[in-house]
Amino acid sequence: MKNISVIGVGYVGLVTSTCFADLGNNVIALDINKERVANLKKGILPIYEPGLEEVVERNVEAGRLHFTSSYDEALRDAEFVFIAVGTPEKKDGGADLQYVESAVREIAKNMTRELIIINKSTVPVGTGDWVAETIKKYQSKDIPFSVVSCPEFLREGSAIADFTNPARTVLGSAKKSAAEKVAHLHLPLRAPIIITDLRTAEMIKYASNAFLATKISFINEVADICEALGADIKEVAVGMGYDPRIGKAFLDAGLGWGGSCFPKDVKALAYMAKQNQTHPQMLNSVMEINADRSNKVVDFLEDKLGDLSGKKIALLGLAFKPNTDDMREAVSIKLVDALSAKGAAVHGYDPVAQDVAAKLLPDLAIEKDAYSALDQANAVVIVTEWNEFKQLNLEKIKKLMISPVIFDGRNIYDPEQMARLGFAYKSIGR
Ligand code: UDX
């Protein structure tokens, strides 16, 4: 059992603190947002993540997981402190480090014993060195410390499984002994551990996310070529994926990638490249391909319905992907903007993200289920592939809609069946 402190109880911080507590450690999670901390103490979570609530509750009850807003309390006994605060995107595409900086200053001021400071937030290459300098600058006493980079690779929607069963743990540090101590915390996860220097660990995170985004933009570009040449992208992806050099994952063509990580991380890597006089040609294309994806929807709807003014368009799925209520950089935002600008009445349904969507998209009429969204609609767009959309009663849908026009942006239906049922159906790359 180790004493661990985690700064920030957003997505990464809450999962990290909860899962380390579940491994038997004593964890204090800190957030400067007092309301968030008060809610967590009552068992109210700031995010939706399947399965997380039970694990939080179990560890709070067992006395291994505590929440606070006080750095003094969080650092009193800590041997390890994880920084898991947000690094949002700045206007110029770089990462905004203001939250990391204030966390680091507070750690420096409040540390009372030797500490290993571990960065989980996705931060520009070189930040680990800057953290070390900042701690030295703001420390009131000369207490020894080490900085370790331990990038987080978990995905929203499967965060607990990703934490407990990682593909690898990457640890970077100037002090190998510190990285080894952090490695020890991860041993129960039985995953390969890579120990390297700080900058390399930081780069592994950006390169991994950029590579995954590249894989998706690649398959999306090939999907367009398939469409033009009469091939089926789903089968092309299966045929490619059996090659272990390519792999099956992240070859689902669709309306593009969104979320809290890929858009900001690809942009930040391109920004770092430019700042350092290299030309991120590939990254620029990856972003350009992604930015174009949602135009396909508007083109298709105009082709089928003509002028969209006054037409009811239903969006099924609003979150950036299934099993989350996260709307950050979701394709649905672009679609609501583009369709509203054309005068369409845009209605939407999402099993979980409806409250977030209501706040974010005043032009969108939120519906209570898929069938009410479709009722009297001129067209429907499948935006997010929630499982419940895969089993909808298609004959009922056809009767409910004014015109049976479907843009399946995530390839969840079978084109032959849709043609048989008499839908004007379009999917991606088939
Ligand atoms: C991602 C990384 O996977 C994770 O390792 C990192 O820690 C954070 O960023 P996340 O943003 O939760 O995780 O979502 P992910 O499942 O990776 O999907 C990202 C986007 O790509 C989504 O918009 C998803 O719809 C899209 N996607 C994913 C595709 O369009 N096709 C695919 O084949 C896979």
XYZ file of N, CA and C in Angstrom, residues 231-334:
312
model
N -16.097 -0.450 -54.365
C -15.617 -1.455 -53.400
C -16.271 -1.167 -52.039
N -16.171 -2.120 -51.098
C -16.819 -1.976 -49.794
C -15.761 -1.791 -48.700
N -15.727 -0.607 -48.081
C -14.666 -0.280 -47.112
C -14.681 -1.198 -45.895
N -15.880 -1.683 -45.505
C -15.927 -2.545 -44.308
C -15.144 -3.830 -44.583
N -15.360 -4.379 -45.789
C -14.645 -5.617 -46.121
C -13.174 -5.340 -46.421
N -12.900 -4.184 -46.993
C -11.489 -3.809 -47.235
C -10.755 -3.752 -45.891
N -11.406 -3.135 -44.872
C -10.767 -2.995 -43.554
C -10.537 -4.365 -42.909
N -11.512 -5.280 -43.069
C -11.332 -6.626 -42.512
C -10.154 -7.298 -43.207
N -10.136 -7.191 -44.523
C -9.061 -7.821 -45.301
C -7.694 -7.256 -44.951
N -7.636 -5.962 -44.666
C -6.357 -5.349 -44.283
C -5.970 -5.749 -42.861
N -6.982 -5.755 -41.972
C -6.736 -5.908 -40.538
C -6.118 -7.241 -40.146
N -6.317 -8.281 -40.961
C -5.711 -9.578 -40.620
C -4.191 -9.556 -40.729
N -3.662 -8.586 -41.442
C -2.203 -8.458 -41.516
C -1.737 -7.876 -40.179
N -0.945 -8.664 -39.410
C -0.557 -8.157 -38.082
C 0.239 -6.859 -38.145
N 0.834 -6.561 -39.293
C 1.564 -5.291 -39.396
C 0.593 -4.111 -39.441
N -0.652 -4.396 -39.851
C -1.654 -3.323 -39.931
C -2.549 -3.345 -38.699
N -3.122 -4.506 -38.387
C -3.989 -4.633 -37.203
C -5.427 -4.231 -37.502
N -6.351 -4.810 -36.740
C -7.773 -4.591 -37.028
C -8.322 -3.298 -36.439
N -7.697 -2.816 -35.375
C -8.287 -1.684 -34.642
C -8.168 -0.364 -35.404
N -9.112 0.524 -35.136
C -9.105 1.888 -35.679
C -9.141 1.933 -37.200
N -9.902 1.002 -37.769
C -10.110 1.024 -39.222
C -11.598 1.159 -39.538
N -12.367 1.735 -38.619
C -13.785 1.962 -38.909
C -13.950 3.319 -39.579
N -14.349 3.281 -40.845
C -14.566 4.539 -41.565
C -15.840 5.196 -41.042
N -15.904 6.509 -41.108
C -17.091 7.187 -40.600
C -17.036 8.678 -40.842
N -17.637 9.404 -39.915
C -17.708 10.865 -40.063
C -16.493 11.564 -39.455
N -15.496 10.766 -39.050
C -14.258 11.379 -38.561
C -14.083 11.270 -37.060
N -12.903 11.645 -36.609
C -12.565 11.533 -35.182
C -12.812 12.853 -34.465
N -13.270 12.717 -33.212
C -13.479 13.903 -32.376
C -12.993 13.587 -30.972
N -13.600 14.247 -29.970
C -13.246 13.947 -28.580
C -12.279 14.937 -27.987
N -11.884 14.613 -26.762
C -11.062 15.560 -26.007
C -9.585 15.407 -26.318
N -9.203 14.341 -27.035
C -7.765 14.098 -27.212
C -7.263 14.246 -28.634
N -7.795 13.447 -29.566
C -7.206 13.442 -30.917
C -7.126 14.843 -31.521
N -8.237 15.609 -31.547
C -8.147 16.913 -32.224
C -7.073 17.811 -31.611
N -7.038 17.861 -30.276
C -6.086 18.788 -29.652
C -4.652 18.239 -29.720
N -4.506 16.926 -29.623
C -3.145 16.374 -29.619
C -2.501 16.407 -31.002
N -3.292 16.130 -32.048
C -2.708 16.183 -33.399
C -2.299 17.628 -33.698
N -3.184 18.554 -33.313
C -2.877 19.968 -33.550
C -1.634 20.392 -32.758
N -1.556 19.940 -31.507
C -0.413 20.341 -30.668
C 0.897 19.762 -31.210
N 0.850 18.547 -31.730
C 2.079 17.952 -32.288
C 2.511 18.729 -33.534
N 1.528 19.082 -34.375
C 1.849 19.868 -35.574
C 2.426 21.229 -35.159
N 1.865 21.801 -34.107
C 2.326 23.097 -33.607
C 3.782 22.989 -33.116
N 4.046 21.916 -32.343
C 5.426 21.730 -31.844
C 6.403 21.570 -33.006
N 5.932 20.845 -34.039
C 6.790 20.646 -35.214
C 7.123 21.999 -35.837
N 6.084 22.795 -36.057
C 6.297 24.106 -36.712
C 7.187 25.015 -35.874
N 6.923 25.010 -34.551
C 7.736 25.847 -33.651
C 9.201 25.467 -33.719
N 9.446 24.217 -34.103
C 10.829 23.755 -34.129
C 11.327 23.546 -35.560
N 10.748 24.319 -36.458
C 11.178 24.390 -37.863
C 11.135 23.056 -38.607
N 10.176 22.180 -38.265
C 9.981 21.010 -39.136
C 8.573 21.132 -39.721
N 8.344 20.462 -40.833
C 7.095 20.659 -41.567
C 6.173 19.445 -41.369
N 5.093 19.590 -40.604
C 4.238 18.431 -40.317
C 3.247 18.134 -41.448
N 3.787 17.743 -42.595
C 3.006 17.544 -43.814
C 1.901 16.518 -43.629
N 2.278 15.379 -43.046
C 1.320 14.287 -42.845
C 0.236 14.693 -41.839
N 0.648 15.293 -40.729
C -0.325 15.688 -39.695
C -1.324 16.692 -40.263
N -0.838 17.605 -41.091
C -1.750 18.593 -41.701
C -2.794 17.895 -42.563
N -2.375 16.900 -43.342
C -3.335 16.178 -44.194
C -4.326 15.396 -43.348
N -3.835 14.797 -42.273
C -4.705 14.002 -41.384
C -5.822 14.899 -40.839
N -5.472 16.132 -40.454
C -6.478 17.067 -39.921
C -7.409 17.546 -41.033
N -6.833 17.783 -42.210
C -7.638 18.295 -43.336
C -8.685 17.258 -43.756
N -8.284 16.017 -43.837
C -9.237 14.951 -44.222
C -10.364 14.903 -43.195
N -9.997 15.011 -41.921
C -11.012 14.912 -40.864
C -11.999 16.081 -40.906
N -11.470 17.261 -41.188
C -12.327 18.458 -41.192
C -13.401 18.365 -42.278
N -13.104 17.629 -43.362
C -14.038 17.550 -44.494
C -15.164 16.534 -44.310
N -15.054 15.649 -43.337
C -15.980 14.496 -43.285
C -17.452 14.892 -43.217
N -17.769 15.898 -42.385
C -19.192 16.187 -42.164
C -19.859 16.850 -43.382
N -19.061 17.389 -44.326
C -19.653 18.004 -45.533
C -20.444 16.995 -46.340
N -20.033 15.711 -46.240
C -20.717 14.659 -47.009
C -22.190 14.591 -46.656
N -22.486 14.837 -45.379
C -23.866 14.704 -44.901
C -24.739 15.766 -45.568
N -24.278 17.002 -45.513
C -25.063 18.115 -46.072
C -25.246 17.895 -47.578
N -24.170 17.492 -48.277
C -24.271 17.263 -49.731
C -25.340 16.216 -50.035
N -25.316 15.125 -49.286
C -26.279 14.033 -49.535
C -27.712 14.497 -49.257
N -27.892 15.200 -48.140
C -29.259 15.628 -47.786
C -29.798 16.609 -48.826
N -28.937 17.497 -49.305
C -29.403 18.457 -50.322
C -29.719 17.738 -51.629
N -28.929 16.720 -51.905
C -29.165 15.945 -53.124
C -30.535 15.246 -53.052
N -30.879 14.719 -51.883
C -32.140 13.967 -51.748
C -33.347 14.867 -51.491
N -33.116 15.946 -50.710
C -34.273 16.742 -50.257
C -34.366 18.125 -50.908
N -33.340 18.486 -51.670
C -33.320 19.838 -52.247
C -33.040 20.858 -51.154
N -33.761 21.970 -51.189
C -33.557 23.023 -50.191
C -33.877 22.461 -48.789
N -32.974 22.637 -47.854
C -33.185 22.046 -46.515
C -34.018 22.938 -45.596
N -34.329 24.127 -46.068
C -35.061 25.071 -45.228
C -36.417 24.495 -44.808
N -36.656 24.477 -43.489
C -37.931 23.982 -42.951
C -38.013 22.460 -42.867
N -36.992 21.749 -43.340
C -37.027 20.282 -43.288
C -36.577 19.806 -41.898
N -37.213 18.721 -41.438
C -36.815 18.171 -40.133
C -35.722 17.113 -40.350
N -34.589 17.350 -39.773
C -33.478 16.392 -39.867
C -33.216 15.854 -38.457
N -33.213 14.526 -38.331
C -32.968 13.909 -37.015
C -31.536 13.399 -36.930
N -30.875 13.745 -35.843
C -29.528 13.213 -35.610
C -29.608 12.151 -34.521
N -29.172 10.949 -34.818
C -29.133 9.917 -33.772
C -27.701 9.795 -33.267
N -27.522 10.084 -31.968
C -26.187 10.084 -31.382
C -25.604 11.480 -31.455
N -25.227 12.023 -30.289
C -24.674 13.380 -30.240
C -23.271 13.391 -29.626
N -22.998 12.427 -28.741
C -21.673 12.339 -28.105
C -20.624 12.043 -29.176
N -19.347 12.337 -28.883
C -18.324 12.148 -29.930
C -18.087 10.681 -30.255
N -18.528 9.788 -29.342
C -18.481 8.351 -29.608
C -19.427 7.683 -28.613
N -19.750 6.395 -28.766
C -20.686 5.765 -27.831
C -20.104 5.620 -26.418
N -20.993 5.398 -25.468
C -20.636 5.127 -24.068
C -19.977 6.281 -23.337
N -20.279 7.488 -23.777
C -19.781 8.669 -23.072
C -20.805 9.788 -23.249
N -20.765 10.779 -22.346
C -21.625 11.953 -22.555
C -20.773 13.128 -23.042
N -19.536 12.831 -23.422
C -18.602 13.877 -23.836
C -18.967 14.384 -25.235
N -19.108 15.694 -25.349
C -19.477 16.289 -26.639
C -18.299 17.062 -27.235
N -17.131 16.983 -26.593
C -16.026 17.804 -27.094
C -15.638 17.392 -28.516
N -15.616 18.367 -29.415
C -15.244 18.146 -30.821
C -16.088 17.034 -31.455
N -17.350 16.911 -31.016
C -18.228 15.893 -31.599
C -18.686 16.346 -32.981
N -18.819 15.395 -33.903
C -19.268 15.731 -35.265
C -20.661 16.362 -35.223
N -21.474 15.946 -34.227
C -22.839 16.465 -34.134
C -22.847 18.002 -34.053
N -21.841 18.592 -33.422
C -21.804 20.062 -33.289
C -21.708 20.709 -34.675
N -20.795 20.161 -35.492
C -20.618 20.702 -36.850
C -21.906 20.522 -37.646
